[in-house]
XYZ file of N, CA, C and O in Angstrom:
724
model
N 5.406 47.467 1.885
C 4.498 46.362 1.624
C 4.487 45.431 2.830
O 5.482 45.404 3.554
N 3.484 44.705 3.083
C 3.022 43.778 4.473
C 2.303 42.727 3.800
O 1.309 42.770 3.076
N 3.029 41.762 4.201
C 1.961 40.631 3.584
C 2.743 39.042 4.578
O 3.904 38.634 4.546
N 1.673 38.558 5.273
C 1.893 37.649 5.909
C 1.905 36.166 5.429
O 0.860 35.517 5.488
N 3.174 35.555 4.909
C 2.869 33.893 3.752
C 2.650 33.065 4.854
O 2.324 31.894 4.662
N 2.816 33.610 6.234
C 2.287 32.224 7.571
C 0.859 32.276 7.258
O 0.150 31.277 7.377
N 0.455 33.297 6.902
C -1.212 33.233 6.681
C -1.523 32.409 5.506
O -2.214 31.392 5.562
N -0.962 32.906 4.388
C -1.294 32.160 3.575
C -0.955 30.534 3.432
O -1.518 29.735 2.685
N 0.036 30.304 4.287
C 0.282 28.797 4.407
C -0.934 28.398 5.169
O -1.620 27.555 4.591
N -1.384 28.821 6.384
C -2.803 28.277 7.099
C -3.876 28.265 6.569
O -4.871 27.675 6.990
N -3.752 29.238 5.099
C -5.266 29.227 4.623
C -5.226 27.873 4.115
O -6.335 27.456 3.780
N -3.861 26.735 3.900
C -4.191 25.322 3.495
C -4.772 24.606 4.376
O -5.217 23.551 3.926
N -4.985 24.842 5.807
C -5.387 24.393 6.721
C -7.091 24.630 6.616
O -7.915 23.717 6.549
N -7.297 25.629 6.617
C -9.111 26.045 5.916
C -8.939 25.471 4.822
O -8.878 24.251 4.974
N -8.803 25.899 3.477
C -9.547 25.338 2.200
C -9.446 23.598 2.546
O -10.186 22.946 1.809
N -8.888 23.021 3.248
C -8.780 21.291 2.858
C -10.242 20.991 3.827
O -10.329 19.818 4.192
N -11.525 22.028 4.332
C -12.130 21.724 5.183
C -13.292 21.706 3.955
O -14.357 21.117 4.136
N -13.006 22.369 2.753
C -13.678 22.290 1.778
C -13.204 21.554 0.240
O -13.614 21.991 -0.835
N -12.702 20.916 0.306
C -11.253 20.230 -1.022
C -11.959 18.839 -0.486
O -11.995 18.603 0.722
N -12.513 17.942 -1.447
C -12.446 16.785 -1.441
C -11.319 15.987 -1.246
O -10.298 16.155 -1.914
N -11.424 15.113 -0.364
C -10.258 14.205 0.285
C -9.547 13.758 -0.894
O -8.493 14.393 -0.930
N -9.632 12.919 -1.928
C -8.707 12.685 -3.425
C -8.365 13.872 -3.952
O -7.356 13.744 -4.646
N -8.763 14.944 -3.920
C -8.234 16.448 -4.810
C -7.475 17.206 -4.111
O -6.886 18.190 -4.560
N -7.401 16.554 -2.232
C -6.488 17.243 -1.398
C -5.273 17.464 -1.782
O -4.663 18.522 -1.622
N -4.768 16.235 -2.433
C -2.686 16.582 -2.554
C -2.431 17.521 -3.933
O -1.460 18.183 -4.300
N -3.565 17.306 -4.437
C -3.361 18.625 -5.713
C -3.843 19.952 -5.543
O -3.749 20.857 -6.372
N -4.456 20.022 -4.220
C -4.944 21.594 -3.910
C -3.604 22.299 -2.953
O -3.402 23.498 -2.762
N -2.865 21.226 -2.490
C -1.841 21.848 -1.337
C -0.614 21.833 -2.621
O 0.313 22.624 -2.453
N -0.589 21.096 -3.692
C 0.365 21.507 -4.277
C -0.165 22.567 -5.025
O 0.737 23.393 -5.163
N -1.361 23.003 -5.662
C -1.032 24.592 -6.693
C -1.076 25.489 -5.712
O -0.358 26.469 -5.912
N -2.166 25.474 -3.917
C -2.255 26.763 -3.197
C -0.528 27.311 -2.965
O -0.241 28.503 -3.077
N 0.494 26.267 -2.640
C 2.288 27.289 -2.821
C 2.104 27.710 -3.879
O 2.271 28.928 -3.937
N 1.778 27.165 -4.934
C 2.633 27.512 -6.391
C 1.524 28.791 -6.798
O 1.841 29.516 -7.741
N 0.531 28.988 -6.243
C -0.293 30.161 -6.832
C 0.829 31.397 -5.709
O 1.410 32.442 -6.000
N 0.719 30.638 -4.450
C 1.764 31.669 -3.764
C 2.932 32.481 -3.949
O 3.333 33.542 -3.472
N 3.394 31.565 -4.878
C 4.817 32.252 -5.366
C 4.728 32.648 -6.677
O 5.496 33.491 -7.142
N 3.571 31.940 -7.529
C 3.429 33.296 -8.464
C 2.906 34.821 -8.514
O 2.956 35.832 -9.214
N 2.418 34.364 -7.419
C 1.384 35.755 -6.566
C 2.722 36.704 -6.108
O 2.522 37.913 -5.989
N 3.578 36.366 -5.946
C 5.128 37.143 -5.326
C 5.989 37.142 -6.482
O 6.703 38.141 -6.562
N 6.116 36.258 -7.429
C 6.695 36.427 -8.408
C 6.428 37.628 -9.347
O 7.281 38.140 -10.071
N 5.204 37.993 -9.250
C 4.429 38.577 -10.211
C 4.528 40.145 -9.340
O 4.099 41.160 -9.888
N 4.937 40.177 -8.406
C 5.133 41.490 -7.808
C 6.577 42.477 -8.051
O 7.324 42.365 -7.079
N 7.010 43.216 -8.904
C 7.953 44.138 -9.169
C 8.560 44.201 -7.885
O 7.843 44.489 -6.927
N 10.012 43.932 -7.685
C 10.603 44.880 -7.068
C 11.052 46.068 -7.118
O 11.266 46.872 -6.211
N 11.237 46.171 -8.655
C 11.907 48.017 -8.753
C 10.560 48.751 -7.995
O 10.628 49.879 -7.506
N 9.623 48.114 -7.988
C 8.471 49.199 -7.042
C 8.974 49.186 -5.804
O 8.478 50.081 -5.120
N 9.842 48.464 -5.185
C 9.831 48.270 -3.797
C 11.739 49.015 -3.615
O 12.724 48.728 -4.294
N 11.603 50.122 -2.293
C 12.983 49.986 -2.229
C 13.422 49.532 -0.616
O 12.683 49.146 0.289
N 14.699 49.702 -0.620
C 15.148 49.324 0.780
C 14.505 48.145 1.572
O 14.665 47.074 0.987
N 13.894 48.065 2.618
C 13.642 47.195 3.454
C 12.185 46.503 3.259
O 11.759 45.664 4.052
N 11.347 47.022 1.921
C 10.307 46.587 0.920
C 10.881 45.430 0.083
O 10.615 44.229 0.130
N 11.953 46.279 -0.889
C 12.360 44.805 -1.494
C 12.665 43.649 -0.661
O 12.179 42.519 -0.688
N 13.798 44.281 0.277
C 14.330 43.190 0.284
C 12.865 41.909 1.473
O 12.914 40.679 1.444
N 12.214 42.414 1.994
C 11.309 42.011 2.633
C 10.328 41.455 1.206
O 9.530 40.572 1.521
N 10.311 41.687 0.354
C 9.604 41.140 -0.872
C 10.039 39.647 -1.171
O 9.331 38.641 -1.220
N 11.401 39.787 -1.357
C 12.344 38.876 -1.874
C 12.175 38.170 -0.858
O 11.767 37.209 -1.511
N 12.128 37.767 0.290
C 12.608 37.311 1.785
C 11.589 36.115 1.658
O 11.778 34.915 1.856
N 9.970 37.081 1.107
C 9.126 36.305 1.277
C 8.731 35.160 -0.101
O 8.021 34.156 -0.052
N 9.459 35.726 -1.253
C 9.102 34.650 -2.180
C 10.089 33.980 -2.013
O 9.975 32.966 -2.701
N 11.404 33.992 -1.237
C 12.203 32.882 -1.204
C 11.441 31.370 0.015
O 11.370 30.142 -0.031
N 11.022 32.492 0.968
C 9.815 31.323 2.038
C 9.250 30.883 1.459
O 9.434 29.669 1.373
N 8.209 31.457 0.674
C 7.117 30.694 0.173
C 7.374 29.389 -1.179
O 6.706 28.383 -1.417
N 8.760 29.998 -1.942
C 9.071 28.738 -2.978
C 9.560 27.759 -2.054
O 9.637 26.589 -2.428
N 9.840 28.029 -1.104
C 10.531 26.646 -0.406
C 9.439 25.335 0.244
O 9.642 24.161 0.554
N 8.276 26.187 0.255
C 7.227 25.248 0.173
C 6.522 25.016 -1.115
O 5.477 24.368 -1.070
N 6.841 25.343 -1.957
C 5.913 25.010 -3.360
C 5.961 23.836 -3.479
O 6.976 23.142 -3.418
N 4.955 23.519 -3.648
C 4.546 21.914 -4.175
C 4.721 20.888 -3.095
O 4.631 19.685 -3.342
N 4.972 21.366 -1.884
C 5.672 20.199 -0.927
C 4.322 20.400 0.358
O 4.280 21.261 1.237
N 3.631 19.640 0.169
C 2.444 19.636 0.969
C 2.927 19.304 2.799
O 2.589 19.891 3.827
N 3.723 18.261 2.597
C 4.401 17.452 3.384
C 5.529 18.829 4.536
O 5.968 18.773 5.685
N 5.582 19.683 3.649
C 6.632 20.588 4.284
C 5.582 21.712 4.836
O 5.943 22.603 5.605
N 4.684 21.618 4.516
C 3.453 22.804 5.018
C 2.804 22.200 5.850
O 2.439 23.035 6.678
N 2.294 20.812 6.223
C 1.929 20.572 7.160
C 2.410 20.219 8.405
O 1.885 20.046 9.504
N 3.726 20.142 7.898
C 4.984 19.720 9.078
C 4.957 21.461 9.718
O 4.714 21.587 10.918
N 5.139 22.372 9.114
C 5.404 23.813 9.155
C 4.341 24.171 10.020
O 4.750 24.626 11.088
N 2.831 24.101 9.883
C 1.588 24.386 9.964
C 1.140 23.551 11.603
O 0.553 24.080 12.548
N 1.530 22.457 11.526
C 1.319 21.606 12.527
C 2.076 21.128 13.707
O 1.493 20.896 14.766
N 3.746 20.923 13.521
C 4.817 20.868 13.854
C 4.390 21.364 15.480
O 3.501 22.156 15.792
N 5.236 20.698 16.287
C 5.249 21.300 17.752
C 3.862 21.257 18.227
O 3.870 22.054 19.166
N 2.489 20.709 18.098
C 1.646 21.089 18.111
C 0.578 19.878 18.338
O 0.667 18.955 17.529
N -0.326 19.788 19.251
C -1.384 19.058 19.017
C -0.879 17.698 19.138
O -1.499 16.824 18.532
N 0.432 17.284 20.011
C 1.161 16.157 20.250
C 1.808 15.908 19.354
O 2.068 14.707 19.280
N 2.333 16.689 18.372
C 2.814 16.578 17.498
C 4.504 16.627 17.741
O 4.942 17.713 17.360
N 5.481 15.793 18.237
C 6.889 16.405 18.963
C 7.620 16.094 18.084
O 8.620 16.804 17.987
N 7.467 14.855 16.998
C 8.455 14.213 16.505
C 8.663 15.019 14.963
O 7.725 15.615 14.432
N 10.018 14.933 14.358
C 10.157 15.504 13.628
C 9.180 14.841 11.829
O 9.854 13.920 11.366
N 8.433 15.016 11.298
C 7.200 14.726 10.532
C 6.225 14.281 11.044
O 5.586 13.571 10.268
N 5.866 14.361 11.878
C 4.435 14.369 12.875
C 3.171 15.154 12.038
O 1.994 14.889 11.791
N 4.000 16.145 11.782
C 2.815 17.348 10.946
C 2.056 16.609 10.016
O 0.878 16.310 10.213
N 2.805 16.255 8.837
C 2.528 15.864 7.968
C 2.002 13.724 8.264
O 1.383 12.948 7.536
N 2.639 13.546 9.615
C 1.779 11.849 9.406
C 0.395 11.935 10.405
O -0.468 11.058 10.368
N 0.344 12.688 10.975
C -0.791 13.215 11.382
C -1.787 14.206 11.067
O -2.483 14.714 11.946
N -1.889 14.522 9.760
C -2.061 15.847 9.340
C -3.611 15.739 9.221
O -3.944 14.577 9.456
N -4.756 16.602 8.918
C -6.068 16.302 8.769
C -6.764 14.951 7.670
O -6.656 14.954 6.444
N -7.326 14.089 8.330
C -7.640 12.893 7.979
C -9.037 12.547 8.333
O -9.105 13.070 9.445
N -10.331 11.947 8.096
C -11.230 11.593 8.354
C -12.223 12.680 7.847
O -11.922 13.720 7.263
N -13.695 12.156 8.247
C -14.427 12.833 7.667
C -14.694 13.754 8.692
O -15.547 14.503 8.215
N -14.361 14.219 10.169
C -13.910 15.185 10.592
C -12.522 16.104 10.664
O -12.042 16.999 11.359
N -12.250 15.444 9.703
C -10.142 15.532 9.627
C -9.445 16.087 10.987
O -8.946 17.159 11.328
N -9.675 14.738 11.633
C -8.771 14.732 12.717
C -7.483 14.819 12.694
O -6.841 14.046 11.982
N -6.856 15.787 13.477
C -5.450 16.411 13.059
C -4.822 16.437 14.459
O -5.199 17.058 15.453
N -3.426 15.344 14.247
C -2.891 15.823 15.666
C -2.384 14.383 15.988
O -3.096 13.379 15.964
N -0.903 14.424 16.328
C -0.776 12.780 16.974
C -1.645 12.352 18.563
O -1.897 11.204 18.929
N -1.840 13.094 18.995
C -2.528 13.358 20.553
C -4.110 12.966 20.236
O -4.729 12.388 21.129
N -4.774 13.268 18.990
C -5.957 13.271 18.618
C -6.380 11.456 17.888
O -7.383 10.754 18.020
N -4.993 11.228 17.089
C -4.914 10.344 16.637
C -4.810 9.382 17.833
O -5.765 8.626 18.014
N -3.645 9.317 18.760
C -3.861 8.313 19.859
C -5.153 8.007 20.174
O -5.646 6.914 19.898
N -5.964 9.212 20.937
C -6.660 8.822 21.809
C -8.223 8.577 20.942
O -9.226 8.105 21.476
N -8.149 8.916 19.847
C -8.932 8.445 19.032
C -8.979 6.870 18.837
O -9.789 6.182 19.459
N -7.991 6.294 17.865
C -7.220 5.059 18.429
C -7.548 4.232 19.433
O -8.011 3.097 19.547
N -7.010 5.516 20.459
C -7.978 4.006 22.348
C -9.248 4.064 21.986
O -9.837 3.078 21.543
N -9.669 4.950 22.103
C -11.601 4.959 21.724
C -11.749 3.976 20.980
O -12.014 2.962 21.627
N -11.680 3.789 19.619
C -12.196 2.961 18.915
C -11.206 1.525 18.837
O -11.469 0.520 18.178
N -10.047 1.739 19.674
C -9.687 0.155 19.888
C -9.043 -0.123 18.338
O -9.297 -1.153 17.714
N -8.374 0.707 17.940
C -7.521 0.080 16.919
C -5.895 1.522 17.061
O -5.753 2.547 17.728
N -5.010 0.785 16.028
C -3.575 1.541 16.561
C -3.562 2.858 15.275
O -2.977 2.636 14.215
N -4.138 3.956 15.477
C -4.080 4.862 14.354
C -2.863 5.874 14.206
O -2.726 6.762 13.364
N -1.856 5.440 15.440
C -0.492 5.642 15.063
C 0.335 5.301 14.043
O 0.717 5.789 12.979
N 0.564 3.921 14.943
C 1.274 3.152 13.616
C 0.434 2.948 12.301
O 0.852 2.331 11.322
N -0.923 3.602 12.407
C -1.824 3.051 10.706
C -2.706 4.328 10.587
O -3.930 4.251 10.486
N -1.996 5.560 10.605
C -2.652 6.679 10.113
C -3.256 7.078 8.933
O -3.965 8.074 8.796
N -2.920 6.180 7.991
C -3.568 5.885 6.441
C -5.459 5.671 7.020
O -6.381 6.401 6.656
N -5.581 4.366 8.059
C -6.396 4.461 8.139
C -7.959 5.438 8.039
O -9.010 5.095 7.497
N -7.705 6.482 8.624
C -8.764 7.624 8.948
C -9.142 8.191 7.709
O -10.075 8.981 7.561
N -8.075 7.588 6.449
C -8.757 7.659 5.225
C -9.813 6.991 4.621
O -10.648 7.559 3.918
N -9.805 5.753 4.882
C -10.920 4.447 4.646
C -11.968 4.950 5.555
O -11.914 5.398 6.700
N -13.078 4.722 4.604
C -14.618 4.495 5.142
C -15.048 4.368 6.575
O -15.912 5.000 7.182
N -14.205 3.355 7.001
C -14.685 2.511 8.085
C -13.909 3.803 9.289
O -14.746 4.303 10.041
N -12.927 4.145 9.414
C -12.517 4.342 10.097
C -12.483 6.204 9.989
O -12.034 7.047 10.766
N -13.161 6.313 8.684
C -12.904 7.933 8.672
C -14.741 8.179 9.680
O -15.138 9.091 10.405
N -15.283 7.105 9.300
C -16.731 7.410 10.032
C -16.560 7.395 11.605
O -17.105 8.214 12.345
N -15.603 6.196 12.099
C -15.667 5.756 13.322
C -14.715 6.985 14.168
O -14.759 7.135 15.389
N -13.710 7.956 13.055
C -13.109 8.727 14.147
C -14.196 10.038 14.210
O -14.210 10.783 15.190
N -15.238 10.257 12.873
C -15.797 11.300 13.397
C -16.700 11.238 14.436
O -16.897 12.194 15.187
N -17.546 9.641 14.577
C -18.417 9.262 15.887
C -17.661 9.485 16.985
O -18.141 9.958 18.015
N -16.511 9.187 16.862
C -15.357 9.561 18.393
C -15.525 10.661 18.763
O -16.001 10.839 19.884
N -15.154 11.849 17.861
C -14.626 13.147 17.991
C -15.927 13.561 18.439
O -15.933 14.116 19.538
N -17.229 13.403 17.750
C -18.190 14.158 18.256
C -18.662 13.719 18.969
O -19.651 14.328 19.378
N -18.336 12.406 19.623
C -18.881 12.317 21.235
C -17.848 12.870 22.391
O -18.235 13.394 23.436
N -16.603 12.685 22.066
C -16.257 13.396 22.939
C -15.976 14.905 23.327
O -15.468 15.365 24.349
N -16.405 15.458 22.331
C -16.440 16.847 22.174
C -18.033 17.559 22.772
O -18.222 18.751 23.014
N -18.911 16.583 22.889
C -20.478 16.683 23.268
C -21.237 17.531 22.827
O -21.698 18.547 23.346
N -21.431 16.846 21.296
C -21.813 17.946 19.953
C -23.255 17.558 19.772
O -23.972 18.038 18.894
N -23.669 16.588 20.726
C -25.262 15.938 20.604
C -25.748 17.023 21.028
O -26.186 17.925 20.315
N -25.695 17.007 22.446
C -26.836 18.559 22.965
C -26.674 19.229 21.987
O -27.512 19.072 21.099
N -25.573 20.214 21.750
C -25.483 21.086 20.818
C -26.032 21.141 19.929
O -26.730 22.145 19.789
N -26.029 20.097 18.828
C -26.774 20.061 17.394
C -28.251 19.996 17.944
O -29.124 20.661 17.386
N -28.586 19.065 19.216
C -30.185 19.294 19.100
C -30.681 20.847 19.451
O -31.656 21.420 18.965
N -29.808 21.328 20.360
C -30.127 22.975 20.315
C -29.936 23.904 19.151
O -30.264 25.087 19.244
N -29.413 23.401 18.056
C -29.306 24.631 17.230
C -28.037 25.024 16.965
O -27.681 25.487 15.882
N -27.151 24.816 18.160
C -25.580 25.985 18.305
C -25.023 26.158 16.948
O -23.811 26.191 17.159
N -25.136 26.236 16.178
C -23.735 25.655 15.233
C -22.641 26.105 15.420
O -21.611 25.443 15.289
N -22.694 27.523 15.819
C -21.598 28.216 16.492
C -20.419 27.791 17.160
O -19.236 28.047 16.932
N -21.133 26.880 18.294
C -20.351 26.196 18.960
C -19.721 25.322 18.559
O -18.534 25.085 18.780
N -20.742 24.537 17.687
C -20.122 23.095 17.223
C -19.135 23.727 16.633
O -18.200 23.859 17.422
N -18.927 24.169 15.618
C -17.812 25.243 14.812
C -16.703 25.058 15.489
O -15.831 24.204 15.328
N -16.820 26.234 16.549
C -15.536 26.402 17.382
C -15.150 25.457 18.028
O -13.975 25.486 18.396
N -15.916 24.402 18.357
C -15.389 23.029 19.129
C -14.750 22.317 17.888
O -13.588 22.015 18.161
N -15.080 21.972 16.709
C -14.617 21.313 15.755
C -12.975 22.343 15.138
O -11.852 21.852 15.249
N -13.188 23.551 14.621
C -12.312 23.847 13.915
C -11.449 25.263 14.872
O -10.524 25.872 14.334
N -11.902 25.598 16.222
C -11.322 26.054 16.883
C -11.308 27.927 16.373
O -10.486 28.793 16.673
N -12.259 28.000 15.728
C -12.618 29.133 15.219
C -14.032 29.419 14.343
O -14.636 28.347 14.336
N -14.713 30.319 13.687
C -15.678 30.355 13.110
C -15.460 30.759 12.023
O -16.252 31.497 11.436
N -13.953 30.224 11.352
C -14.349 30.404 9.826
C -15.377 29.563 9.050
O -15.621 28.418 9.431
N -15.923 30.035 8.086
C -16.989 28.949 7.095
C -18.278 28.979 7.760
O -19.263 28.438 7.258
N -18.319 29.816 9.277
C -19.724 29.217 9.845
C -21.030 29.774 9.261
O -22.141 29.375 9.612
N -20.735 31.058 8.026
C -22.029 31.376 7.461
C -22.678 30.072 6.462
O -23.858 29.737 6.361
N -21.612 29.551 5.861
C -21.383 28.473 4.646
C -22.296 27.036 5.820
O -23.287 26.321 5.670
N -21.422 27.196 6.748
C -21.998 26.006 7.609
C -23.672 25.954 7.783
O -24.355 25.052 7.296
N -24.176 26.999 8.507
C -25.373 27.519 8.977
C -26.383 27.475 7.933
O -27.556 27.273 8.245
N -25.924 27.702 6.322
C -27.026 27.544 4.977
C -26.618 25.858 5.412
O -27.458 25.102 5.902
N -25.316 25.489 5.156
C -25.624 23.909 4.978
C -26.500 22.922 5.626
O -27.211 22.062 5.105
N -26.248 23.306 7.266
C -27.123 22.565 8.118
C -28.719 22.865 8.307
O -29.542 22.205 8.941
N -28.929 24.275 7.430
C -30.353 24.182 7.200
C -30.905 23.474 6.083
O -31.940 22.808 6.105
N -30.138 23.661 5.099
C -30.295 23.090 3.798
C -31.025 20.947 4.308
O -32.145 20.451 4.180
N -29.514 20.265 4.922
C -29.545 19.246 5.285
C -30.918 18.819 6.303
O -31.623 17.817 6.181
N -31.044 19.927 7.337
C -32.424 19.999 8.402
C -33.811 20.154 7.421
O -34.900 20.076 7.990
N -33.772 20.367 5.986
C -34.536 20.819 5.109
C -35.021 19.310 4.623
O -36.092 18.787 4.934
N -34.261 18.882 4.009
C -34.544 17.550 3.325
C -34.694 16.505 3.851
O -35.437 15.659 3.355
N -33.781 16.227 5.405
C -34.511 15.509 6.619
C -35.241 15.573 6.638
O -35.696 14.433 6.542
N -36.328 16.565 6.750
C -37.561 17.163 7.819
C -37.125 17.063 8.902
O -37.795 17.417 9.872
């Protein structure tokens, strides 16, 4: 048996791009706990030798994050994205209505808009400031040309550093280009 739970810990990193910001801390707590029933629920007498015990290995990883959102984004994020200090992951973790993720992102976001989103990372939750880091991010990322050309592609990979969701994206932004005119 092969089954990767680093993957499934990152898929918390995708679904929170679709999880309403208030339903976030209850989607990162059942996605472990579906995890380890998903492994719980797997027989070992099916598995022998270096199956089981590679079975077992992995529902002991994955309960150790159940329910602990805080330990998956530290896990997920950790070392990363200016992230050095030990809970960085999790006080920097995706926030705003671009969910800016990253102490490095958070700083210089921060200088841009002239307020301290270090020491007040709560912020990028509020209105004011979840709007003002996505005006940041997408100017400095230079998502204007782009959107007036069409890319979404790009914008995609400039925003989430990959093209998951971009079929989902591509109905949306026509949908939205629809009711604009």
């Amino acid at each position: 048996m092969s089954m990767d739970v680093e993957v499934l810990i990152e898929a918390y990193t995708i679904l929170k791009q679709y999880i309403p910001q208030k339903d976030r801390q209850e989607a990162a707590d059942n996605l472990m706990s579906v995890v380890v029933d998903m492994l719980n629920d797997i027989e070992l007498k099916e598995f022998s030798g270096a199956d089981a015990a590679l079975t077992r290995a992995y529902k002991e990883y994955a309960a150790e994050y159940e329910r602990k959102p805080e330990r998956i984004a530290n896990k997920v994020y950790g070392g990363r994205m200016g992230n050095d200090t030990e809970g960085d992951g999790w006080k920097y973790h995706g926030r705003g209505l671009i969910q800016l993720t990253g102490r490095e992102n958070y700083d210089n976001c921060g200088s841009g808009i002239g307020v301290d989103l270090l020491g007040n990372p709560d912020w990028l939750a509020t209105p004011k400031y979840a709007a003002l880091s996505a005006g940041w991010f997408w100017n400095k990322k230079g998502l204007n040309s782009l959107a007036d050309a069409g890319d979404t592609e790009t914008i995609t990979k400039r925003i989430n550093g990959g093209l998951i969701g971009l079929d989902d994206r591509k109905a949306k932004t026509a949908k939205a280009l629809q009711v604009l005119g």
